[in-house]
Coordinates of C-alpha atoms and ligand atoms in Angstrom, one line a residue:
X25 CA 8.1 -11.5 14.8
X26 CA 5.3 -10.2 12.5
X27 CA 1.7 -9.4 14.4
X28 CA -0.2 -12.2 15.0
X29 CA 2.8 -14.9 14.2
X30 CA 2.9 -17.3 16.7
X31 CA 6.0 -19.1 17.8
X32 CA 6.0 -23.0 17.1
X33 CA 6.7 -24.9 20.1
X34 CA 6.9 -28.4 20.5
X35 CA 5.1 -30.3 22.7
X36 CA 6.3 -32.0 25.4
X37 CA 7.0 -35.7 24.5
X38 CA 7.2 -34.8 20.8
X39 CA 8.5 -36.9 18.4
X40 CA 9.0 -37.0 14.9
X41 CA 8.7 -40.4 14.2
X42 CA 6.7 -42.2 12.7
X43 CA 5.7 -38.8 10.8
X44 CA 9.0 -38.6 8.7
X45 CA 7.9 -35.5 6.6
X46 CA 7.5 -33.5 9.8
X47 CA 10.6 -33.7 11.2
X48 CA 11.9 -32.5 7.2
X49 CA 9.4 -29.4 8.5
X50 CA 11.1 -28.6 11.2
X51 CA 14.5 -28.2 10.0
X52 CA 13.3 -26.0 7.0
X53 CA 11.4 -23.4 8.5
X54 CA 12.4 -20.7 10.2
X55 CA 10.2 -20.4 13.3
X56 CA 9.1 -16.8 12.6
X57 CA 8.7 -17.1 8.5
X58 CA 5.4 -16.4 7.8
X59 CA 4.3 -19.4 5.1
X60 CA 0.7 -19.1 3.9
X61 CA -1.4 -21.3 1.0
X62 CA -4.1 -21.2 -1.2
X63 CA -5.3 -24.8 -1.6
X64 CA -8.3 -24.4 -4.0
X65 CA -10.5 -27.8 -5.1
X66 CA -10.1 -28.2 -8.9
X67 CA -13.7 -28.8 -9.6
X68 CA -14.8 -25.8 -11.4
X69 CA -13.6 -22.8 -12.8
X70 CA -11.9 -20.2 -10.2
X71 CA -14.2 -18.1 -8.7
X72 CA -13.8 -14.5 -7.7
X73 CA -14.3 -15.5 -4.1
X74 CA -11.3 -17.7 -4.5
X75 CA -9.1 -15.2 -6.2
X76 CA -9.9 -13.1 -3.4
X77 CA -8.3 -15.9 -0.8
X78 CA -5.3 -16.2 -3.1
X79 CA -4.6 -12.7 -3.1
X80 CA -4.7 -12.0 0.4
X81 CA -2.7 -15.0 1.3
X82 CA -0.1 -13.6 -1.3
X83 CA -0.3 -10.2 -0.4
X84 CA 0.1 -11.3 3.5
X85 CA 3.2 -13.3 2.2
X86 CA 4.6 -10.6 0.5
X87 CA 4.0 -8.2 3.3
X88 CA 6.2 -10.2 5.4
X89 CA 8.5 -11.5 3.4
X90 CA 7.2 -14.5 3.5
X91 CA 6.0 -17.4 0.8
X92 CA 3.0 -17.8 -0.6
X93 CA 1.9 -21.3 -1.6
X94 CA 0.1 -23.5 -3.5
X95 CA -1.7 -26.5 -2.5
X96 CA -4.0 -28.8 -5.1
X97 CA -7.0 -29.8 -3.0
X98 CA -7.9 -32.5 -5.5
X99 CA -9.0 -36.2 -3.1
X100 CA -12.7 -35.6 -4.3
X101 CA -11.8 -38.1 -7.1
X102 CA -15.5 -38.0 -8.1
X103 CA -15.5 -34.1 -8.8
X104 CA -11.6 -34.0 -9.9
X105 CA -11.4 -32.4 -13.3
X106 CA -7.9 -31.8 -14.5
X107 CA -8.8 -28.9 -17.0
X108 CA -10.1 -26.7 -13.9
X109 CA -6.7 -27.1 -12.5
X110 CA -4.8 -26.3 -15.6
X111 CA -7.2 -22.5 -15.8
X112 CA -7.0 -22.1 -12.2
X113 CA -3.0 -22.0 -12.8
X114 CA -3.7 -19.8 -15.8
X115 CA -6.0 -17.4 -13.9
X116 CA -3.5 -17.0 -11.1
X117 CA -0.6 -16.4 -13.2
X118 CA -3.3 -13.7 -15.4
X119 CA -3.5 -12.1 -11.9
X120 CA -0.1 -11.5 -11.3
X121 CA -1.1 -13.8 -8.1
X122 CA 1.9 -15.7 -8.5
X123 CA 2.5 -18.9 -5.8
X124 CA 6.4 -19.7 -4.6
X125 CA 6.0 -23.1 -4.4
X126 CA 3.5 -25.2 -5.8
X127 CA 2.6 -28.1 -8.9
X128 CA 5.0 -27.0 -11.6
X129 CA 6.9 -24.7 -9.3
X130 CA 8.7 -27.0 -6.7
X131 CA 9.3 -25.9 -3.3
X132 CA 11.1 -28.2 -0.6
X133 CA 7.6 -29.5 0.8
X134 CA 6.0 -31.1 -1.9
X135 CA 4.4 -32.6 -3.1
X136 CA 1.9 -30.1 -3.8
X137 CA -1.1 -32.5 -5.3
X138 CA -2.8 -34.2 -2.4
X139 CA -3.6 -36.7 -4.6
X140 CA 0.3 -37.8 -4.5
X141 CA 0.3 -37.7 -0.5
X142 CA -2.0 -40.4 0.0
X143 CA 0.3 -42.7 2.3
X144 CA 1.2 -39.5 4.5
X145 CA -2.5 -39.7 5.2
X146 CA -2.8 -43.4 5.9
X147 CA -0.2 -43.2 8.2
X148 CA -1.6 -40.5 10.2
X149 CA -5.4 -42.1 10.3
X150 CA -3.6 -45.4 11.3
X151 CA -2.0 -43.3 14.2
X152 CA -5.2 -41.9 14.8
X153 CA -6.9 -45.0 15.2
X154 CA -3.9 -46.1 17.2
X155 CA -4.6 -43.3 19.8
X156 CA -8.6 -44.2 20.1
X157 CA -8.6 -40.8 18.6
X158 CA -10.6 -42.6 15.2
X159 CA -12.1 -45.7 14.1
X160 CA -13.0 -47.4 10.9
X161 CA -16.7 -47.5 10.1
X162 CA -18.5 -50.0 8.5
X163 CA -21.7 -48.6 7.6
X164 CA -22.7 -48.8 4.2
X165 CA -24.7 -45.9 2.5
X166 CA -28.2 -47.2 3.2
X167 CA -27.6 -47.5 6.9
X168 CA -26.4 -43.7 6.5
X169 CA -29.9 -43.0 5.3
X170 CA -32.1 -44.7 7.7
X171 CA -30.2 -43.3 10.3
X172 CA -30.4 -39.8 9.5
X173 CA -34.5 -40.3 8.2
X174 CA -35.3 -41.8 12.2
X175 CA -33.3 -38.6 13.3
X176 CA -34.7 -35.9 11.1
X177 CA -38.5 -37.8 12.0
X178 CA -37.5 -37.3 15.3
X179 CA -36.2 -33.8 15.4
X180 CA -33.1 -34.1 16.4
X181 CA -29.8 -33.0 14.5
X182 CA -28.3 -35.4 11.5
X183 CA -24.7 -36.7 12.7
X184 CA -23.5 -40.3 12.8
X185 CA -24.6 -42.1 16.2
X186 CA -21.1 -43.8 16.8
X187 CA -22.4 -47.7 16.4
X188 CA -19.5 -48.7 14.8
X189 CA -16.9 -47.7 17.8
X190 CA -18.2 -50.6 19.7
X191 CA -17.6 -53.0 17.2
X192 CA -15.6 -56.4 18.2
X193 CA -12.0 -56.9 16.8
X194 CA -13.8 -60.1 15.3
X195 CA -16.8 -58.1 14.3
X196 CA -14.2 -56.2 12.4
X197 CA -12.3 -59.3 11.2
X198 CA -15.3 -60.7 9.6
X199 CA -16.7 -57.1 8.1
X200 CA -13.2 -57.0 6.9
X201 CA -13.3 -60.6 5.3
X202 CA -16.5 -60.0 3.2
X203 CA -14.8 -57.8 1.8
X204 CA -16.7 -54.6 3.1
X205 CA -14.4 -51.4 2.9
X206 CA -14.7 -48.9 6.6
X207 CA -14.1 -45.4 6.1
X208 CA -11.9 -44.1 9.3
X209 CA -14.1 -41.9 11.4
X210 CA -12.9 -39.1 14.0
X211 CA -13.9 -40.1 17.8
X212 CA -15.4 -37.1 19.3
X213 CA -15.6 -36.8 22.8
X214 CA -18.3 -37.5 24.9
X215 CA -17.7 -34.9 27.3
X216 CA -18.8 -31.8 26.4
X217 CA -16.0 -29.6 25.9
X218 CA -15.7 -25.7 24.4
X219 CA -13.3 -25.3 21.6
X220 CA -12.6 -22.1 21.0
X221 CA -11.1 -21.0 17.9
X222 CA -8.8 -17.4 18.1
X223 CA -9.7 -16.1 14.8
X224 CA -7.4 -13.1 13.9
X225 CA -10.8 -11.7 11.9
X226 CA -13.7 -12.5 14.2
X227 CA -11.7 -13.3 17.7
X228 CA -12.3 -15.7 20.1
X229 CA -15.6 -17.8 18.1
X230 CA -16.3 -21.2 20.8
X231 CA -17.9 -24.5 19.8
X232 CA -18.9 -27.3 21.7
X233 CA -17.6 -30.2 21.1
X234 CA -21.5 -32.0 21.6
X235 CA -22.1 -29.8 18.3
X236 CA -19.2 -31.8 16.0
X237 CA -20.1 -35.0 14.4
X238 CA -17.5 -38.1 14.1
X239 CA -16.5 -36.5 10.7
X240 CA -15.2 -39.4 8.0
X241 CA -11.1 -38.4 8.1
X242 CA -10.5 -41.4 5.1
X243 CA -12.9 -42.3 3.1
X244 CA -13.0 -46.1 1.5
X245 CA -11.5 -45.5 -1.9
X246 CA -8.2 -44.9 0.3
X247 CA -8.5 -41.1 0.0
X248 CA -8.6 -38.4 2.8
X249 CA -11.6 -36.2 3.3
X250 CA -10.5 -32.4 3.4
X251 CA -10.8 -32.4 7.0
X252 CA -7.8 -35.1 7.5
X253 CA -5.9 -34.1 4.4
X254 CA -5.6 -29.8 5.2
X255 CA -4.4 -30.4 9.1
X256 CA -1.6 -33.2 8.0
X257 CA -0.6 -30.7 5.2
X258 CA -1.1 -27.3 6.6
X259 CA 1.4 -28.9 9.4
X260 CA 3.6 -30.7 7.2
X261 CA 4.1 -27.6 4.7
X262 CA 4.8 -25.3 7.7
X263 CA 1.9 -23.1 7.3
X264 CA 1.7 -20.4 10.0
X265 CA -1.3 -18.6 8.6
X266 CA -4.8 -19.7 7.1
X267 CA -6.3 -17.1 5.2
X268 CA -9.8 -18.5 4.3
X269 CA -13.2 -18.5 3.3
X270 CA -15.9 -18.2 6.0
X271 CA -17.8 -21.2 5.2
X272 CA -15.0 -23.2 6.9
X273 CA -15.0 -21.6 10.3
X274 CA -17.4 -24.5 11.3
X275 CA -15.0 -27.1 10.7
X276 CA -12.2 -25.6 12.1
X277 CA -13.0 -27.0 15.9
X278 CA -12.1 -30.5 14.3
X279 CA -9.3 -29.0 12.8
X280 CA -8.4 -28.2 15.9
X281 CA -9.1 -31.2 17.8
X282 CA -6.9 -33.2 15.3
X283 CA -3.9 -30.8 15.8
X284 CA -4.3 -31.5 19.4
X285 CA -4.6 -35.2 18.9
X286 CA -1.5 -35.3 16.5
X287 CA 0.9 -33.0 18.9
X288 CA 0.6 -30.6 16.1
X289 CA 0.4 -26.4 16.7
X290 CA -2.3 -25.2 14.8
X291 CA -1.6 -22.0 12.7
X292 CA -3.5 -18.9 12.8
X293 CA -6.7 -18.6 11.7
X294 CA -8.1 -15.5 9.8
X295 CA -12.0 -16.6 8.2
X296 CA -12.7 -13.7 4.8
X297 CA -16.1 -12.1 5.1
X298 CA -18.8 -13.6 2.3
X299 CA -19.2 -12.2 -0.9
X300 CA -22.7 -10.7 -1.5
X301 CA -24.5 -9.7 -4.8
X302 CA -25.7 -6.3 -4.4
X303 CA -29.2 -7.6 -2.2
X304 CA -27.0 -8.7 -0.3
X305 CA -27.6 -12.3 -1.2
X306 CA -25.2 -15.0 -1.3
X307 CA -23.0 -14.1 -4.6
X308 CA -24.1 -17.0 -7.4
X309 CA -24.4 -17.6 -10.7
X310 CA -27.8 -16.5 -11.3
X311 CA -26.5 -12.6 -10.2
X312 CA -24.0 -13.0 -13.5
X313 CA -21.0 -13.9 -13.4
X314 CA -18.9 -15.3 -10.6
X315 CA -15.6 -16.7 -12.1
X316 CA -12.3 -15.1 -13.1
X317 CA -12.4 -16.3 -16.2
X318 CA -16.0 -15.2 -17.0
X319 CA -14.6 -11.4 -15.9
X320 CA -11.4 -12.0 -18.2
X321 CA -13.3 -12.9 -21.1
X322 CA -15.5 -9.4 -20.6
X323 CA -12.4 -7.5 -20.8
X324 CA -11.7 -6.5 -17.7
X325 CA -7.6 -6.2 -16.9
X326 CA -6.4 -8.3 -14.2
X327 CA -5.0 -5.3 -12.3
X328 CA -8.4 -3.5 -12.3
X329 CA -9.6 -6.8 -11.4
X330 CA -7.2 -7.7 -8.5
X331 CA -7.8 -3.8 -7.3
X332 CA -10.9 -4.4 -6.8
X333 CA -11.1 -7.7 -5.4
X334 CA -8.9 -6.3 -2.7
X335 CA -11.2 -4.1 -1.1
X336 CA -13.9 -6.8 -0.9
X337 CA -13.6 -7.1 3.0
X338 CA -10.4 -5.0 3.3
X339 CA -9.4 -1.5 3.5
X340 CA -6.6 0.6 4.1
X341 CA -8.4 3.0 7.0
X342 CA -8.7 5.5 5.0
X343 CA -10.8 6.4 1.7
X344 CA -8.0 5.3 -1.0
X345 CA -9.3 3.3 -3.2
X346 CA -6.9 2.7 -6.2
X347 CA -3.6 0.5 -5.2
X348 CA -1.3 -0.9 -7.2
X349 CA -0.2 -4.1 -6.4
X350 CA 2.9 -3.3 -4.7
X351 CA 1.0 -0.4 -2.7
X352 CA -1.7 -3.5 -1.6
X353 CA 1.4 -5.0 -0.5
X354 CA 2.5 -2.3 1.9
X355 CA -0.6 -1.9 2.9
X356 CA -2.4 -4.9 3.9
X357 CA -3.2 -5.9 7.0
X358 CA -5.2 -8.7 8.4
X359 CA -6.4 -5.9 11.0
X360 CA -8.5 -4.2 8.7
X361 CA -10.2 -7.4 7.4
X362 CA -13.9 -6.8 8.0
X363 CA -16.3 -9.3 9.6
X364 CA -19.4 -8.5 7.7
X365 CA -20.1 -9.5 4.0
X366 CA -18.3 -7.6 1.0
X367 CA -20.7 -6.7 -1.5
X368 CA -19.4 -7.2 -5.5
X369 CA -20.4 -4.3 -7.0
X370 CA -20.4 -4.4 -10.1
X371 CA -20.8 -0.6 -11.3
X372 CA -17.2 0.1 -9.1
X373 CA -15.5 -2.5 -11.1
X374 CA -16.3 -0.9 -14.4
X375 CA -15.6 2.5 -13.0
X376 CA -12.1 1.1 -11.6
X377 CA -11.4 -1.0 -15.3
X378 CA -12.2 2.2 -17.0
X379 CA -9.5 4.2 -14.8
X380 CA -6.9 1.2 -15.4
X381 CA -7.5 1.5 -19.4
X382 CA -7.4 4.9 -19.6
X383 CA -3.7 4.4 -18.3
X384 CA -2.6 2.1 -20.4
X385 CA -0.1 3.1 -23.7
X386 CA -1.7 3.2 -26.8
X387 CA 0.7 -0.2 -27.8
X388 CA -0.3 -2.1 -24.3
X389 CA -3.9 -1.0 -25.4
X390 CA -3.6 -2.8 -28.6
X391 CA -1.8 -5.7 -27.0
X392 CA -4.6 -5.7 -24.5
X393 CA -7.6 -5.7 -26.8
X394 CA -6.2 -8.2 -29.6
X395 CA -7.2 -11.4 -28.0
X396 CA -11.0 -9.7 -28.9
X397 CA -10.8 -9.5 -32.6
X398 CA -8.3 -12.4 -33.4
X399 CA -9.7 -14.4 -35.9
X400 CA -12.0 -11.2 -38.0
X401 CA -10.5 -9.4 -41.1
X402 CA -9.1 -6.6 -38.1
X403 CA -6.4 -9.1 -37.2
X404 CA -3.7 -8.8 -39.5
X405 CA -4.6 -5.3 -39.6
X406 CA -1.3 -2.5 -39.6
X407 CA 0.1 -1.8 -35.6
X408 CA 0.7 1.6 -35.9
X409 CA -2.4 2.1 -37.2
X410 CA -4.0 -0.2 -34.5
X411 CA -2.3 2.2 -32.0
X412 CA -3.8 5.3 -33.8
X413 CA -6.9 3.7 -33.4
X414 CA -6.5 2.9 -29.8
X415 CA -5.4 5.9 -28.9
X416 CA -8.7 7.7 -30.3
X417 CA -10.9 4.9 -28.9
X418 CA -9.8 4.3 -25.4
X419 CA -11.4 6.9 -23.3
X420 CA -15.0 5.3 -25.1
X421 CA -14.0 1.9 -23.0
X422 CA -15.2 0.7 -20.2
X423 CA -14.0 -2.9 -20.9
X424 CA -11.6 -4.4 -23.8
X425 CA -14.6 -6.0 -24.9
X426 CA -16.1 -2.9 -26.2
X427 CA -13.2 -1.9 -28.5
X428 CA -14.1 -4.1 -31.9
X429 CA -17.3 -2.6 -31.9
X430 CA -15.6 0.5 -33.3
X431 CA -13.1 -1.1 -35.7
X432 CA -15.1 -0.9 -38.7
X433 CA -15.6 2.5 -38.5
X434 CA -12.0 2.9 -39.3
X435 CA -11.5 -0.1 -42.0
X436 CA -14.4 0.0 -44.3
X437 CA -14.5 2.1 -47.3
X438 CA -17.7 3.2 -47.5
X439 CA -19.8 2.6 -44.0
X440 CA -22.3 0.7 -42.8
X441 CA -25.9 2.0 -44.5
X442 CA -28.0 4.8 -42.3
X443 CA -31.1 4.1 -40.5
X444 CA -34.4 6.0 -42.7
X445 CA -34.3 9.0 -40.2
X446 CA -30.4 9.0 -39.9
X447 CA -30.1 9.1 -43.6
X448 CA -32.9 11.8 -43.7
X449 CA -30.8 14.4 -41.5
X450 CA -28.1 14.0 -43.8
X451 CA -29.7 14.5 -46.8
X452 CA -31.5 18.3 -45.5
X453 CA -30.7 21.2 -47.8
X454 CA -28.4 22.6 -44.8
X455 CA -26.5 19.3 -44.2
X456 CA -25.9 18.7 -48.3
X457 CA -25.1 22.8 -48.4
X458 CA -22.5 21.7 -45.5
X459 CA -20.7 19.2 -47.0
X460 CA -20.6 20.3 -50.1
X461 CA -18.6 23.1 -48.5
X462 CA -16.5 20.9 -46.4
X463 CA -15.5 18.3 -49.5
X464 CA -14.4 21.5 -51.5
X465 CA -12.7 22.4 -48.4
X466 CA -11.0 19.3 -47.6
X467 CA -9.8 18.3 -51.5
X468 CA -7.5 20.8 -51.5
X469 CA -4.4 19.1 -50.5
X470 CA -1.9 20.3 -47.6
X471 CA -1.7 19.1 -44.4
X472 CA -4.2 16.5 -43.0
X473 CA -5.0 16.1 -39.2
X474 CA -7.7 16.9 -36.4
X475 CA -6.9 20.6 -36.5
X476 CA -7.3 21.2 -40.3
X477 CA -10.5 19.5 -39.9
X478 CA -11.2 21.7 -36.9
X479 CA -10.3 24.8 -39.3
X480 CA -12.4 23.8 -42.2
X481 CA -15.9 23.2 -39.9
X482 CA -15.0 26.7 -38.9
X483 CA -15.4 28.2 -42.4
X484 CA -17.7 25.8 -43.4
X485 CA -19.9 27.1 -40.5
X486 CA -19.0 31.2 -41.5
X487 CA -19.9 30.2 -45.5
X488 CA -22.8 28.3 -45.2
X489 CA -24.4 29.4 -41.7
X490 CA -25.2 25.8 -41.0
X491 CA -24.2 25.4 -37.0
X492 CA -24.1 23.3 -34.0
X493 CA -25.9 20.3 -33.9
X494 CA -27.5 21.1 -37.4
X495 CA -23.9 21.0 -38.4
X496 CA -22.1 18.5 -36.1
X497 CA -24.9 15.8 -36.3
X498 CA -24.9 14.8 -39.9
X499 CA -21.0 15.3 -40.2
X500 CA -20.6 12.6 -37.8
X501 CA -23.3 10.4 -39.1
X502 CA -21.8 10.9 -42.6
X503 CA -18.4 10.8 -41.9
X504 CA -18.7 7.8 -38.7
X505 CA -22.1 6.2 -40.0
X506 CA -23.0 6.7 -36.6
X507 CA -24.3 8.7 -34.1
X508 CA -21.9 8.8 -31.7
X509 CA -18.3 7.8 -30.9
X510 CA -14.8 9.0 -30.5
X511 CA -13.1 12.5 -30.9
X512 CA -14.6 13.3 -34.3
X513 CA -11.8 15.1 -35.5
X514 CA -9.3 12.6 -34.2
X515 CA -11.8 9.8 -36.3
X516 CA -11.6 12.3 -39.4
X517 CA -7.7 12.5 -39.3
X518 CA -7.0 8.7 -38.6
X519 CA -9.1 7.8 -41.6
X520 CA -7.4 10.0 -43.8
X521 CA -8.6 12.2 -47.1
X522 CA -9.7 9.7 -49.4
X523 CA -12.1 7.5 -47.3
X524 CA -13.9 10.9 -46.0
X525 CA -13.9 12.6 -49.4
X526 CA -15.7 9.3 -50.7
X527 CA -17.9 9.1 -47.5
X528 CA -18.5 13.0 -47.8
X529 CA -19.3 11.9 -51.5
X530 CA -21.5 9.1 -50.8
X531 CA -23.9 11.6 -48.5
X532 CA -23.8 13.8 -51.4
X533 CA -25.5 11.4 -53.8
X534 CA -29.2 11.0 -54.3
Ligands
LIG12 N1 -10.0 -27.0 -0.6 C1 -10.7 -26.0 0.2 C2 -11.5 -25.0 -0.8 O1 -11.5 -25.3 -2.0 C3 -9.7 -25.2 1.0 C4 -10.2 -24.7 2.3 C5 -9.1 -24.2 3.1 O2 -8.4 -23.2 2.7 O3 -8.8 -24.8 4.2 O4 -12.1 -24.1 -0.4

């Protein structure tokens, strides 16, 4: 057994009927497998904080040998949108964060859209009700209201006040007959009871049960809330671990008090640390940006990405900081998840996607970067000489984003035109002296690469005096049409003779 796995026993008195998927659970998992899921809501596009769930969920999995799933959290009909899910897949599988089983995967306990579970749910809410653990309420929105205005006015905290568990089977009848349509509410206790929920992150966190409200388990348009829906499914799909944001430690007492009601042995908890913008603030939009797809589109690689996402609320005990995925995997423990907030930093990532691009092959560079200049002239442009330029560019990147920015330095035939007091330095008596050296220098023919280059500012330098920045400074802005930029002589070899003798020619004019 791996740490913190927990054996699944049965309860006494047991059965598997009526709950026909759960006895399929039983036979299929092996009772120390460790079977973890990432069970996002496709509302919105993924963010960061979500990637981080995935991938420690996977990276737990794959630790132990175990599978990593995914679940489609999608019963909020009104806030469904079907192009979220379809990214969300994308951005996983950008990742590397790769699920065993899930919607267009398979896996033996589909299926993995909630919204195709739906009698699974029914049945267990009719059980429910069955038990006196739930009842169906009535009450229609405006009652909700009033309720919760004469509590707030009074002071006290907002929760349903149980009228409809002492409805009447006629009262019900009737309700039923006009046609009104109950949601299926969870029956707290009356009697104060302590929950206590063993979180492998926080330990032993207690509730009371006086603080839970009679949460809505099926809601009238015949879907589950979340509540219902992730106990039936984390149980039915075997899970033995729930890696998950800490903004559902609160709910995890119901969670609890369901799994008790339905015979059912919870899994493990482990609640992730928030994310915090650097003031320590909850991490939103308004900081920049929050979603993987935002951070993708900047040009950040998915490895740098993933590496850094890791360490938000983890670490390996000591001071490494770069992993490669397979090292997170050794690595990772749910012993070393932190309790208190993980701030993004923003600076580290770029520091961490520089490292990752400087690594990368001239050819995965270019492969890399293409997506950011498809559709300009640059596109159909030569590989090998795409690679040339890569290779001269990269160490100037901090993100994939920044690499068109210096294509046209290496495409056009005569540059950009100079700023007044750029064009001024190279028009100086020493800088025209300079390069009239240099072009006599360079038109001679023979071989053509960063060290003839380095050679001939050598001699120019010893012929005309002209030196250092007085030198070096109008080269590049003459040569680069810019101030500053890669390897100069790297910049003067891939652009060959004739485009710096005609730039070297162009300073020379009046
Ligand atoms: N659907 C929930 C979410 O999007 C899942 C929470 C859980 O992992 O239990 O956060």
């Amino acid at each position: 057994m791996v740490p913190g796995d927990q054996e699944i026993i049965l309860p006494e008195g047991f059965r598997c009927s009526p709950f026909t998927p759960f006895k399929s659970f039983f036979s299929k998992v092996k009772m120390s497998q460790v079977r973890v899921r990432f069970a996002p809501s496709p509302t919105g596009e993924l963010h960061v904080g979500g990637l981080r769930t995935a991938l420690f969920n996977f990276l737990y999995a794959k630790k132990h040998g175990g599978t990593f799933i995914l679940r489609i959290e999608d019963t909020d009909r009104s806030r469904y949108v079907h192009e979220a899910e379809i990214r969300l897949l994308e951005m996983l599988q950008w990742s590397g964060i790769v699920p065993d089983e899930g919607p267009g995967i398979g896996g033996d306990f589909g299926p993995y859209h909630q919204s195709e579970r739906l009698e699974l749910y029914q049945e267990v809410a009719e059980k429910l009700i069955e038990m006196g653990h739930a009842y169906p309420c009535f009450c229609s929105t405006e009652t909700l209201d009033e309720m919760r205005k004469l509590q707030t006015a009074k002071g006290l905290p907002t929760r349903y006040d149980g009228r409809c568990q002492n409805l009447s089977d006629s009262d019900r009848e009737t309700l039923l007959g006009r046609g009104v349509k109950p949601v299926v509410r969870m029956k707290i206790p009356i009697k104060d009871e302590r929950i206590v929920v063993r979180d492998l992150v926080r330990g032993n966190v207690a509730f009371n049960t006086t603080q839970l409200d009679d949460q809505v388990l099926m809601k009238s348009d015949g879907f589950p809330t979340y509540h219902l829906a992730v106990v039936v499914d984390d149980n039915a799909m075997g899970i033995t671990h729930v890696l998950r944001a800490e903004e559902w430690l609160p709910s995890t007492p119901k969670h609890l008090l369901l799994y008790r009601w339905l015979g059912f042995t919870p899994p493990q908890y482990a609640h992730l640390p928030l994310l915090l913008n650097e003031d320590r603030s909850k991490m939103s939009k308004r900081k920049g940006d929050v979603t993987v797809e935002a951070f993708k589109a900047k040009g950040y690689l998915p490895q740098a990405l993933v590496n850094f996402i890791a360490l938000l609320g983890w670490n390996a005990g000591d001071d490494q900081e770069l992993f490669t995925l397979q090292e997170l995997i050794d690595q990772f423990s749910i012993e070393r998840i932190g309790k208190t907030g993980a701030v993004f930093n923003r600076e580290k990532l770029d520091w961490m996607n520089q490292i990752y691009l400087q690594a990368l092959s001239p050819e995965e560079l270019v492969q890399a970067v293409s997506p950011f200049f498809s559709g300009t002239p640059f596109e159909k442009s030569d590989k090998r000489f795409l690679c040339q330029i890569a290779a001269v560019v990269q160490p100037a990147l901090t993100t994939l984003a920044d690499f068109p920015k210096h294509l046209p330095l290496f495409f056009k035939e005569v540059a950009a035109p100079l700023e007044p007091e750029e064009e001024a330095k190279i028009k100086t008596v020493e800088s025209r002296k300079a390069f009239a050296a240099l072009q006599q220098k360079l038109s001679g023919g023979g071989e053509w690469n960063a060290e003839k280059f380095m050679a001939c500012m050598k001699e120019v330098q010893k012929e005309t005096g002209v030196k250092g920045k007085l030198l070096w400074e109008p080269t590049r802005l003459a040569l680069t049409r810019d101030t500053q930029g890669p390897e100069l002589p790297m910049v003067v070899e891939i652009l060959g003779r004739e485009k710096i003798l005609a730039r070297l020619k162009l300073a020379l004019t009046d």
